[in-house]
Amino acid sequence: MADPSLGADYFEDVFAGDPDPWGLESRPYEAEKHARTVASLGDRRFRRGLEVGCAGGALTARLADRCEALVALDISRTALDRARRRLGHRPHLAFRQAAFPHDAALAGPFDLIVLSEVAYYWSDQDLAAAAAFVRAHLAPGGLLLLVHWTGETDYPQTGDGAVTMLWRDLEDILSVSLDARQPGYRLDLWRRP
């Protein structure tokens, strides 16, 4: 059994100490990763998307260009406030503070769900709950996009371990559209038929 999921206090401390703690807005590595993430979607546009763990909104800005409506969640109020200040002028974006998957009282369906750099923060139980959320809320033909660091972590999961657990719980309803490894991260795109 993995450690408990990291909670709001952990992320509030991270964002309180640094406006861009992972360099999502400043590092070329992150810009390249975000470009590849969005490129993996091809030319497809989405009616309704969900991004879990939007942080300050760096990837959110790119996803918003592909979605008619996008819900951006984060467990950290500080991070969410930064994303809202940056992108709140876009009327098709909704920002919600929530500890996904348990706090996320969201009505589906979504035709795009993005879990980027979040699943390794979750316990085994929360990974199972996230899979149940996807099962209940991903529309037919919808995509689940996952991007995770593949190095060692001091989090409850590794990126590879978290993605493997999600796949185990979802392989009966999803098919693999993309399984790509880049230096330092993996990008997985799964489709619901």
mmCIF file of C-alpha atoms in Angstrom, residues 31-180:
data_model
loop_
_atom_site.group_PDB
_atom_site.id
_atom_site.type_symbol
_atom_site.label_atom_id
_atom_site.label_comp_id
_atom_site.label_asym_id
_atom_site.label_seq_id
_atom_site.Cartn_x
_atom_site.Cartn_y
_atom_site.Cartn_z
ATOM 1 C CA ALA A 31 7.732 24.457 -22.625
ATOM 2 C CA GLU A 32 8.824 21.564 -24.869
ATOM 3 C CA LYS A 33 6.844 19.074 -22.793
ATOM 4 C CA HIS A 34 3.710 21.234 -22.961
ATOM 5 C CA ALA A 35 4.115 21.638 -26.727
ATOM 6 C CA ARG A 36 4.407 17.840 -27.156
ATOM 7 C CA THR A 37 1.449 17.315 -24.831
ATOM 8 C CA VAL A 38 -0.850 19.509 -26.896
ATOM 9 C CA ALA A 39 0.577 18.205 -30.194
ATOM 10 C CA SER A 40 -0.366 14.668 -29.124
ATOM 11 C CA LEU A 41 -4.005 15.717 -29.491
ATOM 12 C CA GLY A 42 -3.536 16.288 -33.225
ATOM 13 C CA ASP A 43 -5.938 18.818 -34.718
ATOM 14 C CA ARG A 44 -8.851 17.689 -32.588
ATOM 15 C CA ARG A 45 -10.962 20.230 -30.742
ATOM 16 C CA PHE A 46 -12.961 19.381 -27.644
ATOM 17 C CA ARG A 47 -16.405 20.395 -26.522
ATOM 18 C CA ARG A 48 -15.644 20.054 -22.802
ATOM 19 C CA GLY A 49 -12.304 19.436 -21.121
ATOM 20 C CA LEU A 50 -11.051 18.877 -17.586
ATOM 21 C CA GLU A 51 -7.509 19.601 -16.431
ATOM 22 C CA VAL A 52 -6.622 18.211 -13.015
ATOM 23 C CA GLY A 53 -3.784 20.074 -11.289
ATOM 24 C CA CYS A 54 -3.630 23.266 -13.341
ATOM 25 C CA ALA A 55 -0.987 24.913 -11.087
ATOM 26 C CA GLY A 56 -0.400 28.462 -12.375
ATOM 27 C CA GLY A 57 -2.039 27.796 -15.744
ATOM 28 C CA ALA A 58 0.935 27.209 -18.075
ATOM 29 C CA LEU A 59 -0.577 24.113 -19.723
ATOM 30 C CA THR A 60 -4.113 25.414 -19.156
ATOM 31 C CA ALA A 61 -3.440 28.286 -21.574
ATOM 32 C CA ARG A 62 -2.578 25.822 -24.336
ATOM 33 C CA LEU A 63 -5.466 23.467 -23.580
ATOM 34 C CA ALA A 64 -7.932 26.362 -23.533
ATOM 35 C CA ASP A 65 -7.194 26.983 -27.211
ATOM 36 C CA ARG A 66 -8.490 23.460 -27.977
ATOM 37 C CA CYS A 67 -11.620 23.420 -25.811
ATOM 38 C CA GLU A 68 -14.973 25.128 -26.144
ATOM 39 C CA ALA A 69 -15.211 24.834 -22.344
ATOM 40 C CA LEU A 70 -12.435 23.860 -19.937
ATOM 41 C CA VAL A 71 -12.607 23.218 -16.192
ATOM 42 C CA ALA A 72 -9.230 23.761 -14.502
ATOM 43 C CA LEU A 73 -8.866 22.203 -11.038
ATOM 44 C CA ASP A 74 -6.183 22.551 -8.428
ATOM 45 C CA ILE A 75 -5.953 21.595 -4.773
ATOM 46 C CA SER A 76 -3.994 24.779 -3.987
ATOM 47 C CA ARG A 77 -5.946 28.010 -3.670
ATOM 48 C CA THR A 78 -2.713 29.959 -4.246
ATOM 49 C CA ALA A 79 -2.013 28.141 -7.515
ATOM 50 C CA LEU A 80 -5.606 28.495 -8.641
ATOM 51 C CA ASP A 81 -5.603 32.227 -7.891
ATOM 52 C CA ARG A 82 -2.489 32.603 -10.067
ATOM 53 C CA ALA A 83 -4.100 30.681 -12.915
ATOM 54 C CA ARG A 84 -7.284 32.731 -12.581
ATOM 55 C CA ARG A 85 -5.322 36.018 -12.669
ATOM 56 C CA ARG A 86 -3.462 34.827 -15.747
ATOM 57 C CA LEU A 87 -6.388 33.352 -17.682
ATOM 58 C CA GLY A 88 -9.583 34.555 -16.041
ATOM 59 C CA HIS A 89 -10.341 36.837 -18.975
ATOM 60 C CA ARG A 90 -11.222 33.767 -21.050
ATOM 61 C CA PRO A 91 -14.955 33.212 -20.543
ATOM 62 C CA HIS A 92 -14.884 29.537 -21.508
ATOM 63 C CA LEU A 93 -12.592 28.668 -18.574
ATOM 64 C CA ALA A 94 -13.921 27.663 -15.152
ATOM 65 C CA PHE A 95 -11.568 27.414 -12.181
ATOM 66 C CA ARG A 96 -12.322 25.112 -9.242
ATOM 67 C CA GLN A 97 -10.441 24.370 -6.063
ATOM 68 C CA ALA A 98 -10.774 20.654 -5.384
ATOM 69 C CA ALA A 99 -8.850 17.681 -4.064
ATOM 70 C CA PHE A 100 -9.368 15.357 -7.017
ATOM 71 C CA PRO A 101 -10.825 12.767 -7.185
ATOM 72 C CA HIS A 102 -12.892 13.038 -3.991
ATOM 73 C CA ASP A 103 -13.778 16.747 -3.949
ATOM 74 C CA ALA A 104 -14.450 16.969 -7.650
ATOM 75 C CA ALA A 105 -18.236 17.128 -7.722
ATOM 76 C CA LEU A 106 -18.259 17.648 -11.474
ATOM 77 C CA ALA A 107 -20.908 16.595 -13.902
ATOM 78 C CA GLY A 108 -19.643 14.921 -17.034
ATOM 79 C CA PRO A 109 -19.296 14.037 -19.671
ATOM 80 C CA PHE A 110 -15.877 15.358 -20.670
ATOM 81 C CA ASP A 111 -14.389 14.542 -24.043
ATOM 82 C CA LEU A 112 -10.893 15.412 -22.753
ATOM 83 C CA ILE A 113 -9.490 14.691 -19.282
ATOM 84 C CA VAL A 114 -5.885 15.730 -18.618
ATOM 85 C CA LEU A 115 -3.855 14.311 -15.731
ATOM 86 C CA SER A 116 -0.497 16.010 -16.140
ATOM 87 C CA GLU A 117 2.082 15.602 -13.377
ATOM 88 C CA VAL A 118 -0.525 14.697 -10.746
ATOM 89 C CA ALA A 119 -1.127 10.940 -10.449
ATOM 90 C CA TYR A 120 2.070 10.233 -8.495
ATOM 91 C CA TYR A 121 0.803 12.423 -5.658
ATOM 92 C CA TRP A 122 -2.109 10.020 -5.034
ATOM 93 C CA SER A 123 -2.463 6.968 -2.836
ATOM 94 C CA ASP A 124 -3.501 3.613 -4.281
ATOM 95 C CA GLN A 125 -7.048 4.315 -3.080
ATOM 96 C CA ASP A 126 -7.131 7.718 -4.786
ATOM 97 C CA LEU A 127 -5.752 6.260 -8.016
ATOM 98 C CA ALA A 128 -8.633 3.773 -7.968
ATOM 99 C CA ALA A 129 -11.062 6.647 -7.318
ATOM 100 C CA ALA A 130 -9.529 8.640 -10.200
ATOM 101 C CA ALA A 131 -10.042 5.646 -12.500
ATOM 102 C CA ALA A 132 -13.654 5.397 -11.314
ATOM 103 C CA PHE A 133 -14.115 9.105 -12.086
ATOM 104 C CA VAL A 134 -12.748 8.593 -15.610
ATOM 105 C CA ARG A 135 -14.984 5.571 -16.084
ATOM 106 C CA ALA A 136 -18.037 7.612 -15.045
ATOM 107 C CA HIS A 137 -17.220 10.913 -16.782
ATOM 108 C CA LEU A 138 -15.175 10.320 -19.953
ATOM 109 C CA ALA A 139 -17.478 10.542 -22.962
ATOM 110 C CA PRO A 140 -17.522 7.921 -25.739
ATOM 111 C CA GLY A 141 -14.774 8.913 -28.157
ATOM 112 C CA GLY A 142 -13.146 10.968 -25.403
ATOM 113 C CA LEU A 143 -9.448 11.105 -24.604
ATOM 114 C CA LEU A 144 -7.549 10.678 -21.338
ATOM 115 C CA LEU A 145 -4.153 12.397 -21.569
ATOM 116 C CA LEU A 146 -1.487 11.600 -18.972
ATOM 117 C CA VAL A 147 1.972 13.181 -18.660
ATOM 118 C CA HIS A 148 4.291 12.181 -15.817
ATOM 119 C CA TRP A 149 7.909 12.470 -14.717
ATOM 120 C CA THR A 150 9.617 9.081 -14.874
ATOM 121 C CA GLY A 151 12.451 9.687 -12.448
ATOM 122 C CA GLU A 152 12.548 8.769 -8.791
ATOM 123 C CA THR A 153 10.107 10.593 -6.530
ATOM 124 C CA ASP A 154 9.510 10.967 -2.829
ATOM 125 C CA TYR A 155 5.770 10.988 -3.518
ATOM 126 C CA PRO A 156 3.320 8.143 -2.830
ATOM 127 C CA GLN A 157 3.855 6.779 -6.389
ATOM 128 C CA THR A 158 6.310 6.928 -9.255
ATOM 129 C CA GLY A 159 5.053 8.185 -12.605
ATOM 130 C CA ASP A 160 5.349 4.734 -14.159
ATOM 131 C CA GLY A 161 3.683 3.075 -11.185
ATOM 132 C CA ALA A 162 0.752 5.502 -11.132
ATOM 133 C CA VAL A 163 0.107 5.186 -14.869
ATOM 134 C CA THR A 164 0.320 1.386 -14.650
ATOM 135 C CA MET A 165 -2.251 1.343 -11.842
ATOM 136 C CA LEU A 166 -4.616 3.610 -13.774
ATOM 137 C CA TRP A 167 -4.282 1.452 -16.880
ATOM 138 C CA ARG A 168 -5.012 -1.690 -14.888
ATOM 139 C CA ASP A 169 -8.295 -0.147 -13.743
ATOM 140 C CA LEU A 170 -9.250 1.278 -17.160
ATOM 141 C CA GLU A 171 -7.915 -1.112 -19.807
ATOM 142 C CA ASP A 172 -11.325 -2.731 -20.255
ATOM 143 C CA ILE A 173 -12.873 0.568 -21.467
ATOM 144 C CA LEU A 174 -9.939 2.402 -23.096
ATOM 145 C CA SER A 175 -7.496 1.787 -25.914
ATOM 146 C CA VAL A 176 -3.963 3.153 -26.252
ATOM 147 C CA SER A 177 -3.593 5.874 -28.872
ATOM 148 C CA LEU A 178 -0.088 6.956 -27.837
ATOM 149 C CA ASP A 179 2.575 5.608 -25.482
ATOM 150 C CA ALA A 180 5.593 7.894 -25.834
#
